[in-house]
XYZ file of C-alpha atoms in Angstrom:
433
model
C -34.634 5.816 -20.325
C -33.860 2.667 -23.083
C -31.556 0.158 -22.462
C -30.584 1.762 -25.680
C -30.200 5.132 -24.769
C -28.199 4.157 -21.627
C -25.874 1.962 -24.445
C -25.090 5.100 -26.193
C -25.275 7.055 -23.672
C -22.752 5.127 -21.644
C -20.322 5.143 -25.591
C -20.245 8.699 -24.568
C -19.468 8.853 -20.799
C -16.658 6.001 -21.775
C -14.690 8.145 -24.130
C -15.135 11.174 -22.456
C -13.340 9.355 -19.855
C -10.322 7.308 -22.444
C -9.572 10.486 -24.176
C -9.682 13.128 -21.292
C -6.313 15.026 -21.241
C -4.944 17.925 -18.954
C -7.555 20.205 -20.514
C -10.632 18.159 -20.001
C -12.025 20.388 -17.064
C -12.590 22.759 -20.318
C -13.471 19.803 -22.959
C -16.860 19.702 -23.149
C -18.178 18.068 -26.588
C -17.806 14.712 -27.933
C -17.701 12.728 -31.087
C -18.976 9.670 -31.975
C -19.829 7.673 -35.342
C -22.205 5.457 -34.799
C -20.342 2.259 -36.008
C -18.395 2.770 -32.445
C -22.112 2.426 -30.650
C -23.713 -0.558 -32.751
C -20.969 -2.272 -34.912
C -23.290 -5.093 -35.803
C -26.288 -2.696 -37.062
C -26.909 -4.232 -40.723
C -27.164 -7.624 -39.155
C -29.234 -6.953 -36.308
C -33.270 -7.353 -36.448
C -35.220 -5.075 -38.045
C -36.701 -5.017 -34.209
C -33.325 -4.197 -32.330
C -32.777 -1.383 -35.451
C -36.129 0.434 -34.341
C -34.829 0.767 -31.123
C -31.301 2.207 -31.427
C -32.519 4.403 -33.514
C -35.092 5.530 -31.792
C -33.145 5.931 -28.846
C -30.346 8.070 -30.689
C -33.820 10.332 -31.757
C -35.141 10.709 -28.841
C -31.871 11.936 -27.459
C -31.993 14.530 -29.521
C -35.348 15.314 -28.943
C -34.221 16.399 -24.523
C -31.119 17.521 -26.673
C -28.361 15.759 -25.901
C -27.297 14.765 -29.036
C -27.621 15.670 -32.960
C -27.141 13.100 -35.198
C -26.059 12.952 -38.796
C -27.869 11.203 -40.852
C -25.858 9.476 -44.173
C -26.706 10.526 -47.192
C -29.272 10.744 -49.180
C -30.948 11.565 -46.233
C -33.799 8.387 -45.602
C -33.249 8.345 -41.832
C -32.355 4.914 -41.835
C -28.762 4.780 -40.908
C -26.947 7.201 -38.715
C -23.810 8.165 -39.685
C -22.250 10.219 -36.427
C -23.158 11.408 -32.999
C -21.977 14.849 -31.493
C -22.807 16.409 -27.732
C -22.271 19.618 -27.914
C -22.715 19.706 -23.674
C -20.921 16.926 -21.588
C -21.995 18.382 -18.959
C -25.554 18.049 -19.360
C -24.625 14.407 -20.803
C -23.794 13.022 -17.621
C -26.558 15.252 -15.922
C -29.412 13.088 -17.856
C -27.739 9.852 -16.954
C -27.443 10.992 -13.346
C -23.585 9.995 -13.190
C -21.045 12.727 -12.266
C -18.716 14.331 -14.261
C -15.422 13.895 -13.096
C -13.612 16.818 -14.917
C -15.916 19.288 -12.977
C -15.593 17.836 -9.968
C -11.651 17.241 -9.852
C -12.160 20.891 -10.846
C -14.855 21.739 -8.028
C -12.477 19.988 -5.708
C -8.986 21.688 -6.196
C -11.131 24.876 -5.966
C -12.033 24.062 -2.589
C -8.447 22.530 -1.323
C -7.250 26.299 -2.831
C -10.201 28.071 -1.261
C -9.498 26.091 2.432
C -5.928 26.788 1.888
C -5.370 30.795 3.320
C -7.396 29.807 6.371
C -5.205 26.902 7.375
C -2.381 29.046 6.276
C -3.024 31.731 9.824
C -3.772 28.923 11.752
C 0.447 27.499 11.027
C 0.957 31.652 11.674
C -0.824 31.302 15.173
C 0.971 27.918 16.033
C 4.109 29.885 15.007
C 3.172 33.134 17.220
C 2.488 31.021 19.901
C 5.706 28.907 20.048
C 3.787 26.668 19.411
C 5.977 25.438 16.386
C 8.716 26.473 14.309
C 8.444 27.688 11.514
C 10.920 25.597 8.750
C 9.648 23.760 6.061
C 9.879 20.470 7.372
C 7.995 20.933 9.624
C 4.157 18.570 10.672
C 2.114 21.520 9.369
C 4.185 22.642 6.690
C 4.288 19.832 4.919
C 0.554 19.950 5.608
C 0.387 22.801 2.800
C 2.513 21.919 0.907
C 0.920 18.347 0.183
C -2.470 20.534 0.324
C -0.728 22.732 -3.025
C -0.294 19.718 -4.659
C -3.935 18.556 -4.876
C -4.814 22.535 -6.413
C -2.872 21.876 -8.684
C -3.183 18.088 -9.548
C -5.882 16.339 -8.521
C -7.631 15.109 -11.827
C -10.304 13.956 -13.595
C -9.100 10.136 -13.548
C -8.780 10.613 -9.787
C -12.315 11.144 -8.934
C -13.127 8.950 -11.153
C -11.841 6.306 -8.339
C -14.872 7.917 -6.623
C -12.875 10.463 -4.695
C -15.603 13.463 -4.263
C -15.732 17.025 -3.010
C -17.460 15.352 -0.190
C -14.462 12.884 0.318
C -11.434 15.734 0.042
C -13.681 17.957 1.922
C -12.900 15.483 5.427
C -9.529 15.476 4.075
C -8.440 19.222 4.916
C -10.614 19.033 7.558
C -7.872 16.194 9.416
C -5.703 17.959 8.539
C -6.987 21.211 9.632
C -6.997 19.555 12.619
C -3.888 18.041 12.253
C -1.776 21.283 12.329
C -1.754 21.115 16.060
C -1.033 17.247 16.411
C -0.054 17.121 20.337
C -4.058 17.855 20.948
C -5.226 14.894 19.857
C -2.454 12.398 21.952
C -4.302 9.560 23.463
C -6.966 9.485 21.622
C -6.986 6.824 19.164
C -8.255 6.049 14.912
C -11.214 5.584 15.509
C -12.244 8.009 18.372
C -11.106 10.989 16.345
C -12.915 9.752 13.795
C -16.129 9.480 16.166
C -15.341 13.031 17.120
C -14.443 14.927 13.499
C -16.886 12.623 10.967
C -19.304 11.013 13.598
C -18.371 7.801 11.693
C -15.853 5.139 13.276
C -14.337 4.572 10.303
C -14.608 8.214 7.771
C -10.948 8.704 8.464
C -9.786 5.243 7.541
C -11.940 6.071 4.176
C -10.596 9.839 3.658
C -6.574 8.319 4.109
C -6.991 5.908 1.620
C -8.685 9.060 -1.121
C -4.649 10.749 0.305
C -2.491 7.628 0.176
C -1.725 7.661 -4.103
C -1.647 11.276 -3.560
C 0.841 11.253 -1.349
C 3.466 8.704 -2.699
C 3.028 10.798 -6.155
C 3.758 13.890 -4.613
C 6.710 12.197 -2.833
C 7.885 10.937 -5.710
C 8.040 14.623 -7.253
C 9.721 15.542 -3.990
C 6.590 17.180 -2.319
C 6.662 17.265 0.919
C 4.339 15.218 3.039
C 2.298 15.051 5.969
C 3.693 11.698 7.965
C 0.352 9.669 8.651
C 1.502 6.518 9.625
C 0.433 6.765 13.773
C -3.418 6.802 12.604
C -4.338 3.359 10.866
C -4.801 1.001 12.254
C -2.159 -1.415 12.571
C 0.005 -2.209 15.747
C 3.645 -4.500 14.064
C 4.371 -5.943 16.873
C 7.969 -8.599 16.858
C 8.561 -11.033 19.521
C 12.404 -11.316 20.893
C 14.657 -13.436 23.041
C 17.949 -13.777 24.340
C 19.965 -12.651 27.805
C 20.005 -8.180 26.672
C 20.288 -5.075 27.488
C 18.300 -3.062 25.546
C 19.174 0.770 25.138
C 16.692 3.777 25.412
C 16.717 6.963 25.108
C 13.569 9.582 25.901
C 14.279 12.059 23.637
C 16.319 14.754 26.398
C 19.758 12.769 26.224
C 18.456 10.211 28.813
C 19.403 6.988 28.868
C 17.828 3.737 30.125
C 18.351 0.279 30.360
C 16.136 -2.779 30.107
C 18.441 -5.837 30.924
C 16.831 -9.243 30.265
C 19.108 -11.224 31.753
C 17.151 -14.377 32.246
C 16.811 -13.847 28.036
C 13.202 -14.399 28.325
C 10.673 -13.952 24.831
C 9.058 -10.661 25.091
C 7.156 -9.225 23.059
C 7.369 -5.228 21.361
C 5.319 -3.273 19.954
C 6.049 -0.730 17.526
C 6.308 2.130 19.307
C 9.004 0.190 21.905
C 10.933 -0.786 19.359
C 11.656 3.336 17.632
C 13.395 3.972 21.129
C 15.174 1.640 21.567
C 19.845 3.153 20.641
C 21.450 -0.148 21.124
C 21.087 -3.528 22.136
C 23.651 -5.089 23.535
C 24.515 -9.060 24.893
C 24.222 -9.350 28.729
C 26.496 -11.694 28.860
C 29.078 -9.448 27.685
C 29.618 -10.971 24.428
C 31.773 -8.810 21.443
C 30.580 -10.798 19.572
C 26.769 -11.433 19.624
C 24.229 -13.612 17.248
C 21.442 -13.316 16.280
C 18.972 -16.196 14.377
C 16.412 -15.010 12.935
C 13.223 -17.752 12.349
C 11.008 -17.504 9.860
C 7.519 -19.327 11.709
C 6.310 -18.490 14.981
C 6.589 -22.237 16.657
C 9.601 -22.730 15.538
C 10.640 -19.458 17.330
C 8.799 -20.501 20.782
C 11.406 -24.170 20.342
C 14.480 -22.033 19.302
C 13.764 -18.898 21.544
C 13.056 -21.035 25.203
C 14.765 -19.219 27.468
C 16.546 -22.730 28.402
C 18.900 -22.532 25.078
C 21.410 -19.765 24.820
C 23.723 -21.447 21.413
C 22.783 -17.950 19.975
C 22.522 -14.729 22.274
C 19.387 -13.507 20.242
C 16.475 -14.950 18.436
C 13.651 -12.566 16.554
C 10.384 -14.212 15.177
C 10.043 -12.401 11.583
C 7.099 -14.130 11.276
C 7.546 -14.273 7.645
C 8.285 -11.639 5.745
C 9.471 -8.270 8.059
C 7.105 -5.930 9.357
C 7.861 -2.492 10.587
C 8.825 -3.359 14.109
C 10.966 -6.373 12.983
C 12.558 -4.638 10.460
C 13.878 -1.870 12.756
C 14.691 -4.220 15.380
C 16.573 -5.529 12.773
C 18.155 -2.551 12.190
C 19.793 -2.351 15.654
C 20.689 -5.379 16.351
C 23.151 -4.650 13.147
C 24.205 -1.014 14.155
C 24.813 -3.105 18.052
C 27.457 -4.910 16.063
C 24.916 -8.575 15.851
C 25.599 -10.808 12.893
C 22.842 -12.049 11.437
C 21.551 -16.126 11.017
C 18.904 -16.999 9.376
C 16.346 -19.538 9.754
C 13.457 -20.228 7.820
C 11.224 -22.448 4.932
C 13.182 -24.812 2.545
C 11.214 -23.019 -0.178
C 11.657 -19.774 -2.581
C 8.874 -17.937 -0.188
C 11.835 -18.785 2.985
C 15.296 -18.096 0.953
C 13.410 -14.580 0.012
C 12.384 -13.781 3.251
C 16.168 -14.983 3.904
C 16.894 -11.308 0.982
C 14.448 -9.177 2.990
C 17.078 -9.233 6.224
C 20.012 -8.944 4.346
C 18.504 -6.200 2.815
C 17.306 -4.724 5.968
C 20.422 -5.252 8.053
C 23.155 -4.566 5.199
C 24.494 -7.813 7.201
C 25.942 -10.955 5.349
C 23.140 -13.371 6.614
C 24.088 -17.159 6.904
C 21.302 -19.880 6.877
C 20.931 -22.585 9.416
C 19.473 -25.432 8.715
C 18.598 -24.208 4.691
C 20.484 -26.480 2.686
C 20.225 -29.322 0.296
C 21.234 -32.095 3.585
C 17.715 -30.353 4.614
C 15.942 -30.372 2.048
C 16.374 -34.025 0.876
C 15.759 -35.651 4.916
C 12.434 -34.065 5.183
C 11.282 -34.249 1.219
C 8.605 -37.183 1.810
C 7.273 -34.579 4.118
C 7.674 -31.519 1.307
C 4.572 -29.625 0.009
C 3.652 -29.323 -3.600
C 4.421 -25.197 -4.376
C 2.056 -23.690 -6.358
C 3.031 -22.178 -9.611
C 2.243 -19.107 -8.144
C 5.227 -19.201 -5.788
C 7.774 -21.124 -8.149
C 7.504 -17.966 -10.519
C 8.227 -15.849 -7.494
C 11.908 -17.201 -8.097
C 13.832 -14.785 -10.907
C 13.415 -12.596 -7.295
C 16.326 -14.139 -6.089
C 19.315 -11.972 -6.523
C 22.189 -13.362 -7.493
C 24.087 -11.947 -4.215
C 21.539 -15.007 -2.554
C 22.701 -17.970 -4.810
C 26.183 -17.016 -4.013
C 25.262 -17.377 -0.430
C 27.236 -21.031 0.629
C 24.447 -23.896 -0.514
C 22.447 -21.880 -1.192
C 22.156 -22.282 -5.165
C 21.978 -26.033 -4.586
C 18.974 -25.476 -2.790
C 17.604 -23.536 -4.940
C 18.138 -26.097 -7.293
C 16.854 -29.374 -5.631
C 13.939 -27.004 -5.559
C 12.615 -25.920 -9.081
C 13.763 -29.027 -9.781
C 11.029 -31.287 -7.090
C 8.878 -28.454 -7.475
C 8.179 -28.754 -3.709
C 8.790 -26.764 -0.007
C 9.979 -28.374 3.082
C 7.688 -25.918 6.054
C 10.657 -25.080 9.099
C 8.230 -26.434 11.504
C 8.801 -29.740 11.183
C 12.360 -29.560 11.352
C 14.897 -30.939 13.935
C 16.687 -28.448 15.604
C 17.909 -29.961 18.430
C 21.594 -30.740 17.594
C 21.747 -26.719 18.531
C 20.941 -27.611 21.586
C 23.592 -29.732 21.952
C 25.833 -27.863 20.955
C 27.003 -29.496 17.647
C 27.279 -27.825 14.737
C 24.338 -28.122 12.632
C 24.541 -29.056 8.584
C 24.559 -25.494 6.277
C 24.684 -22.874 10.235
């Protein structure tokens, strides 16, 4: 295929993608003006003109296109190129027709659903699962029914092919009975199902945007979060009592009377029902800390100015957010210390959103900013632009508007790690606490 044959073919494919609609799978013809493919034809070199005309004629000879010549017919100028069989054009170009593939994928999923419905019925009949609309198997089937109707050519254009769709259905079939997969890692499961250690991750990436889209339309979708190779964890310190529940109304207590720093993965955090001060403090206080170096300094067991110290690692991950919610429900009062820059303030705002409680800044004020201004770092333009995300209810926190003003005025930020927090240990009232 010559360069101009490729150019002409690609012009049809691009326009077909752009103009595809809900009936795209049934639409199989397209017409383009020659001027839209080669707008500079008249001013082009004669050899380039000939190459274009020869390519168009070659495509016509292979019954890919029909040509309409300008009148009087002189064989020198084409006015219109028509394709009556886009499927054939895709095949001739060695490319996939996303409209046809979308229809193929919808049919593939539709044909697989009856088998999965039988498996679910068996699970219900044997008592392995209660028959209710919000069960995991019910969510799987509702989502597959959604895909069987709403998978479009635009989705196929993103690289999703029938093999990926088939593998996703295979994964969903396996997880109709998730109990059988306990104790196996995601990579090991991927090898077991697909003989490829990374295939499962690709299949989940394929499904993710569809799940988000389906949820917006009120369609129940399966929970695949436990399959992602993400292991969020957080760190907490303080003389605390952790109250756990095992799902059977049994409660167990874990007491950290030494105030040691503890690492908590998300799986452990999710079972915590309450956190209390081991000293019996009725109005306990938690200090959330943005950066690790400062957390290890302030969270030292010898420092007991605050009942609890929680490491956020920047913006809270899922494990940290879960702990924040438990602390809030347990009656803790929130304080936060972090970088004196736009992100630092937005992190405080995020913690406030998660806790649904007021969060008081510690050492996040103009006095601290000016004290360390000579060591401050310049803020990038992209970071500085994030200031528009700071809401009014954050700006009205005492001293916060002035700090934001100094950051905007200097376009600099102070990193938390360079701040001297020793006045906390001395039990003096630090500015901004």
